[in-house]
PDB file of C-alpha atoms in Angstrom:
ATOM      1  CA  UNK A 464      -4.420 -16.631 -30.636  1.00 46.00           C
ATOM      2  CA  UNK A 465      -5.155 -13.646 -33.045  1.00 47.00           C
ATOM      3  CA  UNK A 466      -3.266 -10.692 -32.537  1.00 46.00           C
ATOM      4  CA  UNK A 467      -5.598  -8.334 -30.678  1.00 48.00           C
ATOM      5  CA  UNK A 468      -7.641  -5.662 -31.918  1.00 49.00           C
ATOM      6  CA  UNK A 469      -5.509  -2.254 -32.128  1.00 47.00           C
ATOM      7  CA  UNK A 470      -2.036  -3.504 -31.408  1.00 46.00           C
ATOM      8  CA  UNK A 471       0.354  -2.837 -34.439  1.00 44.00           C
ATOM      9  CA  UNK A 472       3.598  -4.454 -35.366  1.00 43.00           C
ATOM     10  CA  UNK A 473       7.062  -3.338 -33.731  1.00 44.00           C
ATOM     11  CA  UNK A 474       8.884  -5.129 -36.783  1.00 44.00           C
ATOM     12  CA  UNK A 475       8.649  -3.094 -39.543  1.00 42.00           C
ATOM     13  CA  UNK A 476      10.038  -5.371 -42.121  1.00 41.00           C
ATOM     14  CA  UNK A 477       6.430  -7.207 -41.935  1.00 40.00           C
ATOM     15  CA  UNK A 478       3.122  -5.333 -42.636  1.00 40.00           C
ATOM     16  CA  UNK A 479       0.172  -4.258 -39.876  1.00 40.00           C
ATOM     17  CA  UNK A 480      -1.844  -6.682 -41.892  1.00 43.00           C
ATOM     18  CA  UNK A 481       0.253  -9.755 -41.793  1.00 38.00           C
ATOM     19  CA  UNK A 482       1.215  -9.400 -38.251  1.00 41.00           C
ATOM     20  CA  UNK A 483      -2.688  -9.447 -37.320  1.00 42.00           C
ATOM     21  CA  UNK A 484      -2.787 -12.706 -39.155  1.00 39.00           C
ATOM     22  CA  UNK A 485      -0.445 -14.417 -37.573  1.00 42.00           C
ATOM     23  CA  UNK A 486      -1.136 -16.601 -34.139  1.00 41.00           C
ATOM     24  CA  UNK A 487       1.041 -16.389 -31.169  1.00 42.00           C
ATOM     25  CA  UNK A 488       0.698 -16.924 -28.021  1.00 41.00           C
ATOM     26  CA  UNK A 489      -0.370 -13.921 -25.276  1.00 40.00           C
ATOM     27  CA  UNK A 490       1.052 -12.154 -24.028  1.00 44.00           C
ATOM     28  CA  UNK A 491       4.144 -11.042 -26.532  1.00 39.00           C
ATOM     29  CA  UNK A 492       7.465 -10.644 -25.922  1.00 38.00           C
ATOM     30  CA  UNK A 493       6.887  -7.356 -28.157  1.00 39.00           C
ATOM     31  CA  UNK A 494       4.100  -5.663 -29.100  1.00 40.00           C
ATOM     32  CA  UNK A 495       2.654  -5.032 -33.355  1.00 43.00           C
ATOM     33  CA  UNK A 496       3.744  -1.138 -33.830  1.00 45.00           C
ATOM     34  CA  UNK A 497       5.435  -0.010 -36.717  1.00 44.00           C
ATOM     35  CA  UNK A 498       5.899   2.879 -35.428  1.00 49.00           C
ATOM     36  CA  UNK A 499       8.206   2.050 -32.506  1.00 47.00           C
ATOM     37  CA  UNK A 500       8.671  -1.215 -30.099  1.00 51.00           C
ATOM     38  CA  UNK A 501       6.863  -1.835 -27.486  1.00 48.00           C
ATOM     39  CA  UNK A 502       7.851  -0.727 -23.928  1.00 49.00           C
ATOM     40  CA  UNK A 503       8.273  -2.816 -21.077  1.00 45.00           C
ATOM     41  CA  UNK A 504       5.354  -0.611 -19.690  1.00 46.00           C
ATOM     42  CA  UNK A 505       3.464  -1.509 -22.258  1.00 50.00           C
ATOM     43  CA  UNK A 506       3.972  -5.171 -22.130  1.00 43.00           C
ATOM     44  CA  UNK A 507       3.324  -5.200 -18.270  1.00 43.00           C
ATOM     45  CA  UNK A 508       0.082  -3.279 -18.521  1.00 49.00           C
ATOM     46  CA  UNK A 509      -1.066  -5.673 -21.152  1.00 46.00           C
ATOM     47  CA  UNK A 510      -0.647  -8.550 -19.115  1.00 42.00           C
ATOM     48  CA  UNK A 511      -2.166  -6.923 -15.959  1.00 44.00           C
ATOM     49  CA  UNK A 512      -5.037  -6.133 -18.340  1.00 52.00           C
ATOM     50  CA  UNK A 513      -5.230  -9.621 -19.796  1.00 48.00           C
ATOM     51  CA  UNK A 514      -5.316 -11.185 -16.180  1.00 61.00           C
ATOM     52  CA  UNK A 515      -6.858  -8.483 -14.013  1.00 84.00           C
ATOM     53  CA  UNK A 516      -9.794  -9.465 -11.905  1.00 93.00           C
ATOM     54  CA  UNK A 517     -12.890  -7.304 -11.903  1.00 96.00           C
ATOM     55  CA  UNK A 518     -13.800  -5.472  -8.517  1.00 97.00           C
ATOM     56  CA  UNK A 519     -16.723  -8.425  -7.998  1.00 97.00           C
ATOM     57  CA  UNK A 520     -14.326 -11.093  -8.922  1.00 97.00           C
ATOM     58  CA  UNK A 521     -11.917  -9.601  -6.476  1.00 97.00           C
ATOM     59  CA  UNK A 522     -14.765  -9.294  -3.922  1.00 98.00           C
ATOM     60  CA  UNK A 523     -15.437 -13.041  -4.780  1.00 97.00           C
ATOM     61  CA  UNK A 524     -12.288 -14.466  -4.285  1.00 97.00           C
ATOM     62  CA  UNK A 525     -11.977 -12.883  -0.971  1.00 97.00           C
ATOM     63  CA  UNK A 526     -15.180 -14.554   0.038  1.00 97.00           C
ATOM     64  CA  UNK A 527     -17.341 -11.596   0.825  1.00 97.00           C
ATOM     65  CA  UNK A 528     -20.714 -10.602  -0.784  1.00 95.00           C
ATOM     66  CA  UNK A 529     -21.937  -7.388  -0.947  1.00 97.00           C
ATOM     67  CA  UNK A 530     -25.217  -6.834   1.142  1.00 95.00           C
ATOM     68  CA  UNK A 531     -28.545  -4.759  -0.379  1.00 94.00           C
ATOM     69  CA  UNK A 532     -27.738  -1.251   0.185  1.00 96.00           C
ATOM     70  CA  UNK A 533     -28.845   0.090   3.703  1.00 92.00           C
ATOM     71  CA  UNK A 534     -31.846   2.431   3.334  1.00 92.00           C
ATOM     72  CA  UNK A 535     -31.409   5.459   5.201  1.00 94.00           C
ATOM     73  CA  UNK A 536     -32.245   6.381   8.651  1.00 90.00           C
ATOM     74  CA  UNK A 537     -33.417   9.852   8.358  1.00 95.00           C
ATOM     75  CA  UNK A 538     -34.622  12.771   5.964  1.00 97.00           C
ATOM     76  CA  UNK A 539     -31.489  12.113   3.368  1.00 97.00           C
ATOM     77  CA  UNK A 540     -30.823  10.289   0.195  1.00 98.00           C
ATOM     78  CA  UNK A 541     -27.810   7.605   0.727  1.00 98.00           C
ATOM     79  CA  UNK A 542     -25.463   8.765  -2.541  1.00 98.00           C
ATOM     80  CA  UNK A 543     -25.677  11.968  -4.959  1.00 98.00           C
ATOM     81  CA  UNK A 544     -24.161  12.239  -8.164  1.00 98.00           C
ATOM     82  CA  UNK A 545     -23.229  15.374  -9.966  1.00 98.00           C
ATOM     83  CA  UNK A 546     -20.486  14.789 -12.929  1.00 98.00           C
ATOM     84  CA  UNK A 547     -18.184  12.209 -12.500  1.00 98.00           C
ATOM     85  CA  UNK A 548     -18.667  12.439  -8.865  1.00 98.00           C
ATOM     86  CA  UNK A 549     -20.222  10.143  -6.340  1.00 98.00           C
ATOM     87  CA  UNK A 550     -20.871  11.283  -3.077  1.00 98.00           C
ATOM     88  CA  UNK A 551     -21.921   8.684  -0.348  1.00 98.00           C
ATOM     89  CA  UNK A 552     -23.754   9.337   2.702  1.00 98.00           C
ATOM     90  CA  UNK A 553     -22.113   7.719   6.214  1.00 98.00           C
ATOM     91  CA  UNK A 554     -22.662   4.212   6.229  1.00 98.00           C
ATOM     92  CA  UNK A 555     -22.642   2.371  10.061  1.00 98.00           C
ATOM     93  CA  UNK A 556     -21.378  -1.425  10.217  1.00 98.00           C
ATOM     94  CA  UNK A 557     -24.693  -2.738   8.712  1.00 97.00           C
ATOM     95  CA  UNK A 558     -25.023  -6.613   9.070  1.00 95.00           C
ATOM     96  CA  UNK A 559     -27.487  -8.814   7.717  1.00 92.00           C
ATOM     97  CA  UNK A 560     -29.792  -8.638  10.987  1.00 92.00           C
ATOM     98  CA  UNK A 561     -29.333  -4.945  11.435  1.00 95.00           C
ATOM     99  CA  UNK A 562     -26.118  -2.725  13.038  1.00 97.00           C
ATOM    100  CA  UNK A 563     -23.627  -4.619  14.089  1.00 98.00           C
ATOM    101  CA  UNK A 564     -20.376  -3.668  16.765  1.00 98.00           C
ATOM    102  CA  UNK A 565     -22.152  -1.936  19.168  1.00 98.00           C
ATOM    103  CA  UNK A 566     -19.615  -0.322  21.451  1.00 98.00           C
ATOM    104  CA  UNK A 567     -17.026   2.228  22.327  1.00 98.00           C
ATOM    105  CA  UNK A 568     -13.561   1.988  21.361  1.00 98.00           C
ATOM    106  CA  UNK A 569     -11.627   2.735  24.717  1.00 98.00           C
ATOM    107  CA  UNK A 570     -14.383   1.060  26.932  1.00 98.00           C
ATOM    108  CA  UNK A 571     -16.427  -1.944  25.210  1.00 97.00           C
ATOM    109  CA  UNK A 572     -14.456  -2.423  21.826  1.00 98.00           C
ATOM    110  CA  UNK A 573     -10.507  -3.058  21.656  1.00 98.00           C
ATOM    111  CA  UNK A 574      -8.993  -2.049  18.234  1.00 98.00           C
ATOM    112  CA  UNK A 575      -9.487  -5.445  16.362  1.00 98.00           C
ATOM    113  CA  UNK A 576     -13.380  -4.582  17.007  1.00 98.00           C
ATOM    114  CA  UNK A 577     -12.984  -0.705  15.565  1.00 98.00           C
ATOM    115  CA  UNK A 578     -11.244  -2.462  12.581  1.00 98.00           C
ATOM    116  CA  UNK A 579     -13.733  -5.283  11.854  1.00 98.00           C
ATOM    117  CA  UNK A 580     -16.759  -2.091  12.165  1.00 98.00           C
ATOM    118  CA  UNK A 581     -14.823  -0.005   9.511  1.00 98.00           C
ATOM    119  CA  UNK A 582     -14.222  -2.509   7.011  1.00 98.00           C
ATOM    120  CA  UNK A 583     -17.767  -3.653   7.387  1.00 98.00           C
ATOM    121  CA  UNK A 584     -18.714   0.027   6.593  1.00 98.00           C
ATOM    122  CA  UNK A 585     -16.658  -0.080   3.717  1.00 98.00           C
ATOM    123  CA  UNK A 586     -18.373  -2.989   2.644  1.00 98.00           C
ATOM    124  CA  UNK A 587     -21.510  -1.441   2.707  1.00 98.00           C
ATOM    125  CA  UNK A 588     -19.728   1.639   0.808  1.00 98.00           C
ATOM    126  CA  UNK A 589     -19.205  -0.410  -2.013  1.00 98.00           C
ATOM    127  CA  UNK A 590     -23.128  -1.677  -1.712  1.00 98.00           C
ATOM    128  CA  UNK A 591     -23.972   1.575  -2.144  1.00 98.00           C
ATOM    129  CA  UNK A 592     -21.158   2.279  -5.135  1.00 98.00           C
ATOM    130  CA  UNK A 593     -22.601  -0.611  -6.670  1.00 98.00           C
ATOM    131  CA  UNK A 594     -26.226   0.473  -6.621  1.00 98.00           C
ATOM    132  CA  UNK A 595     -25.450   4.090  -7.771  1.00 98.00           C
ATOM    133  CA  UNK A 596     -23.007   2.726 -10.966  1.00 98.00           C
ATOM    134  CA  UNK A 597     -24.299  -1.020 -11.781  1.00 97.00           C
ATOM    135  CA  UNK A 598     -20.800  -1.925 -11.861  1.00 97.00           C
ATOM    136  CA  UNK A 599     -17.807  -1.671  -9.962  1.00 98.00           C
ATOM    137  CA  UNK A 600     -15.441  -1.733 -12.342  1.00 97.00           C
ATOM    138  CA  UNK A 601     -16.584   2.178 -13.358  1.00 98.00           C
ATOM    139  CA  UNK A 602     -15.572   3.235 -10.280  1.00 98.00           C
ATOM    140  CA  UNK A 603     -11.738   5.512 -11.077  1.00 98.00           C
ATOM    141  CA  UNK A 604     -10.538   6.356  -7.932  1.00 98.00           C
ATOM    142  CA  UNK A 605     -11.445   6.583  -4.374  1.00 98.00           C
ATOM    143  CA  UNK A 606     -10.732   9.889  -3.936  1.00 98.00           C
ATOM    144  CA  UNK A 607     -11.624  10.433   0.030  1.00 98.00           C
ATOM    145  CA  UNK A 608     -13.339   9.011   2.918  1.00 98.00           C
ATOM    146  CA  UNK A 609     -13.883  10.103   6.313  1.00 98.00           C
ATOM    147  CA  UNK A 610     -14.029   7.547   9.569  1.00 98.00           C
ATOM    148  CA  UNK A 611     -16.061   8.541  12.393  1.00 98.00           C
ATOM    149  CA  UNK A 612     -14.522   6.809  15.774  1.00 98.00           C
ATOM    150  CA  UNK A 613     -16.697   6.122  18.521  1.00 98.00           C
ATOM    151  CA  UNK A 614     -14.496   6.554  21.255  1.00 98.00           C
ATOM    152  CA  UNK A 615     -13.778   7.833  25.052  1.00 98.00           C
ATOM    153  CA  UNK A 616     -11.907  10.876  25.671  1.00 97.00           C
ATOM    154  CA  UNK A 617      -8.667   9.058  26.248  1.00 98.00           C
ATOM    155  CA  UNK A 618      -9.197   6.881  23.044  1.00 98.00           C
ATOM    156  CA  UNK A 619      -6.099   7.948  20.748  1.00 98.00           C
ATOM    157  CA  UNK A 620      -5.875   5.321  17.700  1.00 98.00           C
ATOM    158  CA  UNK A 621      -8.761   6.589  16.006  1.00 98.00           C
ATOM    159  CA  UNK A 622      -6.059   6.157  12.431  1.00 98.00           C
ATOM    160  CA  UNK A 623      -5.465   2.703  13.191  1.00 98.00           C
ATOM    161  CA  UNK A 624      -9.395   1.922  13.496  1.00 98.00           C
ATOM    162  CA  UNK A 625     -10.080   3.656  10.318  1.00 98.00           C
ATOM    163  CA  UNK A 626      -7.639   1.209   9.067  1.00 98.00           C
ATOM    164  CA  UNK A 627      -9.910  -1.405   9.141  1.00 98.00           C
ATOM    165  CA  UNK A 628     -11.849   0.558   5.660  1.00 98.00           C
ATOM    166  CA  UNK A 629      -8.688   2.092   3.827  1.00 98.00           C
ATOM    167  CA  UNK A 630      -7.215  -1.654   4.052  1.00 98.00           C
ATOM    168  CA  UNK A 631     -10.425  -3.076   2.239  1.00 98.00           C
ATOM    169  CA  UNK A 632     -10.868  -1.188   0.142  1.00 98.00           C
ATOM    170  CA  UNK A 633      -7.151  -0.836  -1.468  1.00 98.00           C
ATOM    171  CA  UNK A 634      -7.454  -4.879  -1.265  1.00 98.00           C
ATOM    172  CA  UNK A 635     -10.976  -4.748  -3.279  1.00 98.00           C
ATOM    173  CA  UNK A 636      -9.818  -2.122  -5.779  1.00 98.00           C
ATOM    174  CA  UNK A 637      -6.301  -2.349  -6.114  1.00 97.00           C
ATOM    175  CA  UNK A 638      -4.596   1.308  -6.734  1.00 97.00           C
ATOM    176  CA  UNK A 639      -8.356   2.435  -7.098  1.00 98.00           C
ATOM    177  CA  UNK A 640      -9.214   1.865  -3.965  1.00 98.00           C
ATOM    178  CA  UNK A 641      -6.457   4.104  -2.630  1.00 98.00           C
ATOM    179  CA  UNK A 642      -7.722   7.723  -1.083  1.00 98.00           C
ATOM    180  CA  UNK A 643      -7.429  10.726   1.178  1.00 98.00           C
ATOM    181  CA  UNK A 644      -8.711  10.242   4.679  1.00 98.00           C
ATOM    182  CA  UNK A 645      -9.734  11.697   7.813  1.00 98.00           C
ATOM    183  CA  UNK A 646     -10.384   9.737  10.857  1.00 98.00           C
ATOM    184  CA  UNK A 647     -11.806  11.786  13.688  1.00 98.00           C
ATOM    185  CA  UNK A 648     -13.238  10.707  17.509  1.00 98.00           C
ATOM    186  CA  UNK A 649     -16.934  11.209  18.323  1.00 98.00           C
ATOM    187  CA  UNK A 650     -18.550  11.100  21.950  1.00 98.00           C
ATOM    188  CA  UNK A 651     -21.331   9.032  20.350  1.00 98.00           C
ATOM    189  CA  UNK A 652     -22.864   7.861  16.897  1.00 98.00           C
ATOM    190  CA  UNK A 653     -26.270   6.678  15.243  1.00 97.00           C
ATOM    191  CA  UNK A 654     -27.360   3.608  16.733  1.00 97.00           C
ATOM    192  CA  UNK A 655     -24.415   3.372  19.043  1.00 98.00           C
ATOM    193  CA  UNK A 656     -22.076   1.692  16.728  1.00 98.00           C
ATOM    194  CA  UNK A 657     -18.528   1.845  16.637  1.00 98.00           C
ATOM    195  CA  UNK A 658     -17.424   3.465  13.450  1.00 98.00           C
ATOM    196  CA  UNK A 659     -19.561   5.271  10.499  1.00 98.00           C
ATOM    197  CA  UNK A 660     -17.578   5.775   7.036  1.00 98.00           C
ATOM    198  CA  UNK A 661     -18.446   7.837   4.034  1.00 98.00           C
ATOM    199  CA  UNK A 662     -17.190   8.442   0.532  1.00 98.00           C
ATOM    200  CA  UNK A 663     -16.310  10.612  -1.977  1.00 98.00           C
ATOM    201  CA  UNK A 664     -15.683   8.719  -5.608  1.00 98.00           C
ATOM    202  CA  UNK A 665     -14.526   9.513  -8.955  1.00 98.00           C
ATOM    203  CA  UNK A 666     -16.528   7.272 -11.629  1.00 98.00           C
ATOM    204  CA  UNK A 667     -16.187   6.949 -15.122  1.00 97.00           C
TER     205      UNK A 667
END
């Protein structure tokens, strides 16, 4: 395998030139620089790079496909972008045949159910991510989301529901996926449902 493009030999006794010539096998044991030798931080980033999954192969392997984008319910638009900033509007557990997990956490759901409803809404996050950018991989960081916890008075592991999205999405986006939170009780949302989730990303 050629060298690749922009990597520079750490031996100086040979020349850029002649090190780009020459096939070895990926990934090196050091790295082309003249300049210096390669760290072991740089020869473990270039193998996570040279192996890395993209956020749909990711998606893929963990058998889950991404639904069309739910459109919205009332007089709002379901993401807005300003800079490197995506916003996106609350998204409910949206199945294929309409909302899904109907319930209350405290009364009708148990927290398996709660969890199952936010990482469906985080699925449908990343619908709507992937609609606003055309590709995942552009999305940077996560930066916040908020769960919304359908749940009686006495309910108390509204954290431990919201879970059920900060989980998926870490396991979707790796170190991306990883974000500020809030997870917060309601007396009652849209539809009924038992959890709503929104997003705040940073997109390159």
């Amino acid at each position: 395998m050629i060298l690749p493009k922009g990597l520079v030999c750490a031996d100086t006794s040979v020349t850029t030139n002649l090190c780009e010539r020459q096939e070895q096998k990926w990934p090196f044991k050091t790295f082309c620089r003249p300049d210096k030798r390669a760290t072991s931080t740089d020869i473990h980033d270039a193998s996570i790079g040279a192996n890395a999954m993209t956020p749909e192969e990711k998606l893929a392997s963990m058998g889950i496909t991404l639904p069309n984008p739910a459109a919205p319910a009332a007089n709002y638009v379901p993401f807005t972008m300003s800079g490197n900033l995506l916003v996106i509007s609350g998204q409910i557990p949206m199945g294929k045949n309409g909302p899904e997990f109907i319930a209350k956490l405290g009364d009708t759901a148990d927290l398996a159910t709660g969890q199952a409803a936010a990482k469906l809404c985080a699925i449908n996050i990343l619908a709507q991510a992937k609609a606003a950018l055309g590709d995942l991989s552009r999305i940077k960081q996560v930066l916040k989301i908020q769960g919304f916890v359908n749940a009686t008075s006495d309910f108390t592991d509204h954290p431990k529901v919201v879970n059920g999205a900060s989980d998926f999405l870490v396991e979707a986006l790796g170190d991306a996926g990883r974000h500020a939170r809030a997870a917060v009780g309601m007396s009652s949302l849209p539809l009924g449902v038992a959890v709503e989730v929104d997003a705040m990303i940073e997109f390159e």
